Amino acid sequence: MTDAEAIRFEGVTKRFGEAVAVNGLDISIRQGEFFSLLGPSGCGKTTTLRMVAGFEQPSEGRIFLEGDPVEEVPPYHRNVNTVFQSYALFEHLSVEDNVAFGLKRRKVDGEEIRERVKEALELVQLTGREDSKPRELSGGQKQRVALARALVNRPAVLLLDEPLGALDLKLRKQMQVELKGIQREVGITFLYVTHDQEEALAMSDRIAVMDAGEVKQCGTPEEVYERPHGPFVAGFIGISNLLPATVEDGGVRLASGERCAAAVPDGCPDGSAVHVSVRPEKIWLDSLEDGMVSLDGTIVERVYVGTTTQVIVELAPGARLVALEQNTSRAHSDDRWEIGERVRLGWHPEHALVLR
Amino acid sequence: MSEQRFAASMLIPGALWLLLAFAVPLGIVLTASLGSTDDIGNTIYGWHPENYREAFDPLFLPVLLRSVGFALATVALCLLIGYPVAYYIARYGGRWKSVLIALVVLPFFVNYLVRTYAWVALLADEGLVNGAITNAGIRDEGIRFLNTSWAVIGGLVYGYLAFMILPVYAALDRMDQSVVEAGKDLYGTPWNTFRHVTWPATFQGVLAGCVLVFLPAVGDFVSAQLLGGPGTYMVGNLIQQQFLGADNWPFGAALTAVLMAFLAVWMVFYLRSAARAASEAAA
Amino acid sequence: MNAARSPGRAPKPFDRPRFLRAFTGLFFIYLFAPIVLVALFSFNSSKSLQRFQGFSLEWYRRFFEDPGLRESLVASLQIAFVTMVVATVLGTMLAFGLVRARSRWAGTANVLMLVPLVTPEIVAAVSALVLFTQIGMHLSLATIIIAHITFSISYVTVVVRARLAAVNPEVEQAALDLGATRWGTLRLVTLPELWPAVLAAGLLTFALSFDDFVISFFTTGESPQPLPVRIYSAIRFGVTPTINAIGTLMLTFSAVLIGLAIALPRLLGRRESGIGVLVGRETV
């Protein structure tokens, strides 16, 4: 994997009339990366994708594909291909003709077309369906055809616009694994748009978390999850368990009164209002270790989700934390925690994040 | 090429044709309406608004009023006949809906002349209806059907019924049946349900039908020519005379311009309601 | 029956299907009777319009043996064919432009397109006549064709536009994304999806042109004259059974055209038919 740049955004802004869809985007995506744009509906991620594809033009700023600017280049001349959420297959053509479409436009030789179509269909595990028509296929199969149709052209970048959104959960999980495998095998840069944070975490090399047209944080899944910049990212990815607190003496004092050791970032003088965030799986219930911050609370809810149990603990009215325990040795949900029970919970100081 | 430039290049040929072959000629007619004729009947452009005065004077005003009256009567009859038929097909047609609507439309692909002529044949003094009447002994002599206002209106109704039925049917078909059922619960009697639920929901369709019937009907001359006589002349007959007989084109143009006024009224209403719909959608 | 309905009120006849069914039945009799009678009497061996005296093809023979009528038939077919081709092309392009263009001019073009649909035919006919005389063009088949194209474009646009709006825009984007130019996309992806509507529009245009009277009447030259104009002159001279024959022929011909428009898409593998486009016609 080289360090060459596949896509670069320089100060890209997109306006639709009065509304600003994308604001001052500055990202660089490396070649061979699986890069995700993650955010809620309306955050600008799809608009960004469409600008790379060429269906929208930036109002300000420039986009570079493999080092070359693309303002003047129409979509049919860009070395990128898109996989759409609605699959967008050509209903009047067979699977084979669908996949071969891009190659035919480029006047690739007939023999080579047949070879590459065969390869592409093997890659997505649809060998043997060449003569089917799209209406004969299931959702998952249509998605594979869409993928093959894009990949067969060996584009520099593959753009995926929430491709798994219309599939059911099980199929989605399966396709996530397959997509990741395909990307590794083929080595093409993937720019992936999704609102599903689990999906982004599972598949990406790096994630850009977006909100209201701006990138709030850009980093590896681990960075974004364990060290979120700010309450939005902390809250969007996973459960953030935000507790209001004030900085005091190299640590923080929670609004509920307890004092916690925590790593206070620079620029937060004593007395400043902050939030303390702890991930649910980092909270221990009862059997605490030395050096942990410890607090008392009452269990108010218990949610059994198969592999784990979420235990919701109330420290004080309005201050609740969600703790996550793996059900490693339990087969009954009521084996351990009773609602109304008093419990002591805690975490290692280094697992608490102080967010401004 | 950008999407917008491509769309524009698609738009221009057809729009240009319509502009040059339709809109501009309409303008020329308006201009000609203010002109006058020379001795051999050529049109000279000028400023002669008396053409319009002539159009409204006691000689010709009745013709105009009659045309509007006939057209309104046609609209009313088309509605009275067409709405129940559309209702039946939409509500109770079931699997046969498409077939029934196709059957409604089929006669309208027969030439309007031939259809009107069929009524001429039927209603003529030696025609089928009179034959049946005399044979059945109802009357000795038969009834004079042709050359009456009602014959003309009958011909107009027969000619334009489909233009009422299709939009009303489309509106009825689109209506959500569950809303009607809820209305039955709420309003009790079928008449009330119709008045408060069905009618308002189909009003747009009815309006479209009325426009699609009125505008062609008011300018019609075939029915009046074949089924009526000089006593039932409509504006269309007058216009035809000016252009293809009397060679008084400016006057004919003025009469045409009066017809265009109806068109303009429709345009204004349509543009206003389209603008309102657009601003509501943007809100 | 709804128990919650107010008690003591019998359902008004208007709501009972029995009344409506009878009404609709009478309506269809009213609608078809004149046409059926025309067809019937076209086979009448005598001139009478009151009594059917025997089966005969006399009037059809007279039609086909009359050179003037034959000439008119050919003229009408020629006019309709040229009109169909040109109007379908222009109208389809216009539909495409109206659906995709976002500028202010698109709104103006839209109104311009709608006006011919509601214009009384005589207004259109007069305008056409005035146009041709002002530019010094002699009335002939060509003038009829031009006038017919003018009023046909809007029908094509309305029919095609309704179908076009239902096409998934991402499919066209996919084609562009894969290397097809805008023209290529139109040719390879959009038109294949659109063709039942284009076909229906084309056949509709053909039928309308073939049947047209008023506009042809004002824009025709001396000879040849389209068939409907001939029929009109013939009727003015009095009712003769040859007209019955012509009328029946035209009816059959139109029925065949509509049948084609509806059946062809289904025969060629599409699940839709052309009938939907007719009802969608009111999307003015």
PDB file of N, CA, C and O in Angstrom, chain A residues 329-349:
ATOM      1  N   SER A 329     -20.907 -15.919  31.789  1.00  0.00           N
ATOM      2  CA  SER A 329     -21.189 -17.096  32.614  1.00  0.00           C
ATOM      3  C   SER A 329     -22.649 -17.161  33.041  1.00  0.00           C
ATOM      4  O   SER A 329     -23.020 -17.943  33.879  1.00  0.00           O
ATOM      5  N   ARG A 330     -23.451 -16.340  32.405  1.00  0.00           N
ATOM      6  CA  ARG A 330     -24.842 -16.310  32.844  1.00  0.00           C
ATOM      7  C   ARG A 330     -25.764 -16.789  31.735  1.00  0.00           C
ATOM      8  O   ARG A 330     -25.593 -16.423  30.573  1.00  0.00           O
ATOM      9  N   ALA A 331     -26.749 -17.577  32.104  1.00  0.00           N
ATOM     10  CA  ALA A 331     -27.757 -17.962  31.106  1.00  0.00           C
ATOM     11  C   ALA A 331     -29.110 -17.346  31.420  1.00  0.00           C
ATOM     12  O   ALA A 331     -30.015 -17.360  30.598  1.00  0.00           O
ATOM     13  N   HIS A 332     -29.255 -16.809  32.629  1.00  0.00           N
ATOM     14  CA  HIS A 332     -30.517 -16.154  32.987  1.00  0.00           C
ATOM     15  C   HIS A 332     -30.264 -14.697  33.292  1.00  0.00           C
ATOM     16  O   HIS A 332     -29.345 -14.374  34.026  1.00  0.00           O
ATOM     17  N   SER A 333     -31.102 -13.846  32.754  1.00  0.00           N
ATOM     18  CA  SER A 333     -30.826 -12.421  32.916  1.00  0.00           C
ATOM     19  C   SER A 333     -31.015 -11.966  34.331  1.00  0.00           C
ATOM     20  O   SER A 333     -30.423 -10.997  34.765  1.00  0.00           O
ATOM     21  N   ASP A 334     -31.850 -12.642  35.092  1.00  0.00           N
ATOM     22  CA  ASP A 334     -32.081 -12.156  36.450  1.00  0.00           C
ATOM     23  C   ASP A 334     -31.130 -12.822  37.452  1.00  0.00           C
ATOM     24  O   ASP A 334     -31.325 -12.753  38.639  1.00  0.00           O
ATOM     25  N   ASP A 335     -30.088 -13.466  36.874  1.00  0.00           N
ATOM     26  CA  ASP A 335     -29.133 -14.124  37.783  1.00  0.00           C
ATOM     27  C   ASP A 335     -28.415 -13.137  38.687  1.00  0.00           C
ATOM     28  O   ASP A 335     -28.042 -13.469  39.802  1.00  0.00           O
ATOM     29  N   ARG A 336     -28.139 -11.977  38.138  1.00  0.00           N
ATOM     30  CA  ARG A 336     -27.249 -11.129  38.900  1.00  0.00           C
ATOM     31  C   ARG A 336     -27.897  -9.845  39.412  1.00  0.00           C
ATOM     32  O   ARG A 336     -27.845  -9.547  40.588  1.00  0.00           O
ATOM     33  N   TRP A 337     -28.457  -9.038  38.503  1.00  0.00           N
ATOM     34  CA  TRP A 337     -28.868  -7.703  38.930  1.00  0.00           C
ATOM     35  C   TRP A 337     -30.363  -7.599  39.126  1.00  0.00           C
ATOM     36  O   TRP A 337     -31.158  -7.976  38.290  1.00  0.00           O
ATOM     37  N   GLU A 338     -30.732  -7.028  40.266  1.00  0.00           N
ATOM     38  CA  GLU A 338     -32.134  -6.766  40.569  1.00  0.00           C
ATOM     39  C   GLU A 338     -32.405  -5.300  40.368  1.00  0.00           C
ATOM     40  O   GLU A 338     -31.589  -4.456  40.752  1.00  0.00           O
ATOM     41  N   ILE A 339     -33.556  -4.988  39.813  1.00  0.00           N
ATOM     42  CA  ILE A 339     -33.902  -3.581  39.692  1.00  0.00           C
ATOM     43  C   ILE A 339     -34.185  -3.038  41.088  1.00  0.00           C
ATOM     44  O   ILE A 339     -34.925  -3.625  41.870  1.00  0.00           O
ATOM     45  N   GLY A 340     -33.590  -1.909  41.374  1.00  0.00           N
ATOM     46  CA  GLY A 340     -33.759  -1.304  42.697  1.00  0.00           C
ATOM     47  C   GLY A 340     -32.579  -1.593  43.613  1.00  0.00           C
ATOM     48  O   GLY A 340     -32.417  -0.970  44.653  1.00  0.00           O
ATOM     49  N   GLU A 341     -31.755  -2.515  43.171  1.00  0.00           N
ATOM     50  CA  GLU A 341     -30.585  -2.871  43.987  1.00  0.00           C
ATOM     51  C   GLU A 341     -29.583  -1.731  43.997  1.00  0.00           C
ATOM     52  O   GLU A 341     -29.394  -1.032  43.010  1.00  0.00           O
ATOM     53  N   ARG A 342     -28.866  -1.565  45.137  1.00  0.00           N
ATOM     54  CA  ARG A 342     -27.787  -0.587  45.193  1.00  0.00           C
ATOM     55  C   ARG A 342     -26.531  -1.276  44.675  1.00  0.00           C
ATOM     56  O   ARG A 342     -26.285  -2.443  44.941  1.00  0.00           O
ATOM     57  N   VAL A 343     -25.742  -0.550  43.909  1.00  0.00           N
ATOM     58  CA  VAL A 343     -24.538  -1.177  43.357  1.00  0.00           C
ATOM     59  C   VAL A 343     -23.408  -0.158  43.361  1.00  0.00           C
ATOM     60  O   VAL A 343     -23.626   1.064  43.336  1.00  0.00           O
ATOM     61  N   ARG A 344     -22.192  -0.687  43.435  1.00  0.00           N
ATOM     62  CA  ARG A 344     -21.039   0.198  43.334  1.00  0.00           C
ATOM     63  C   ARG A 344     -20.439   0.009  41.962  1.00  0.00           C
ATOM     64  O   ARG A 344     -20.188  -1.118  41.542  1.00  0.00           O
ATOM     65  N   LEU A 345     -20.258   1.085  41.204  1.00  0.00           N
ATOM     66  CA  LEU A 345     -19.637   0.955  39.898  1.00  0.00           C
ATOM     67  C   LEU A 345     -18.374   1.794  39.838  1.00  0.00           C
ATOM     68  O   LEU A 345     -18.173   2.708  40.636  1.00  0.00           O
ATOM     69  N   GLY A 346     -17.522   1.431  38.855  1.00  0.00           N
ATOM     70  CA  GLY A 346     -16.255   2.177  38.762  1.00  0.00           C
ATOM     71  C   GLY A 346     -15.584   1.987  37.414  1.00  0.00           C
ATOM     72  O   GLY A 346     -16.015   1.192  36.582  1.00  0.00           O
ATOM     73  N   TRP A 347     -14.550   2.815  37.218  1.00  0.00           N
ATOM     74  CA  TRP A 347     -13.783   2.692  35.991  1.00  0.00           C
ATOM     75  C   TRP A 347     -12.356   3.153  36.254  1.00  0.00           C
ATOM     76  O   TRP A 347     -12.078   3.897  37.180  1.00  0.00           O
ATOM     77  N   HIS A 348     -11.466   2.685  35.368  1.00  0.00           N
ATOM     78  CA  HIS A 348     -10.084   3.152  35.438  1.00  0.00           C
ATOM     79  C   HIS A 348     -10.041   4.602  34.972  1.00  0.00           C
ATOM     80  O   HIS A 348     -10.655   4.949  33.960  1.00  0.00           O
ATOM     81  N   PRO A 349      -9.283   5.425  35.735  1.00  0.00           N
ATOM     82  CA  PRO A 349      -9.260   6.847  35.388  1.00  0.00           C
ATOM     83  C   PRO A 349      -8.893   7.109  33.928  1.00  0.00           C
ATOM     84  O   PRO A 349      -9.375   8.053  33.322  1.00  0.00           O
TER      85      PRO A 349
END
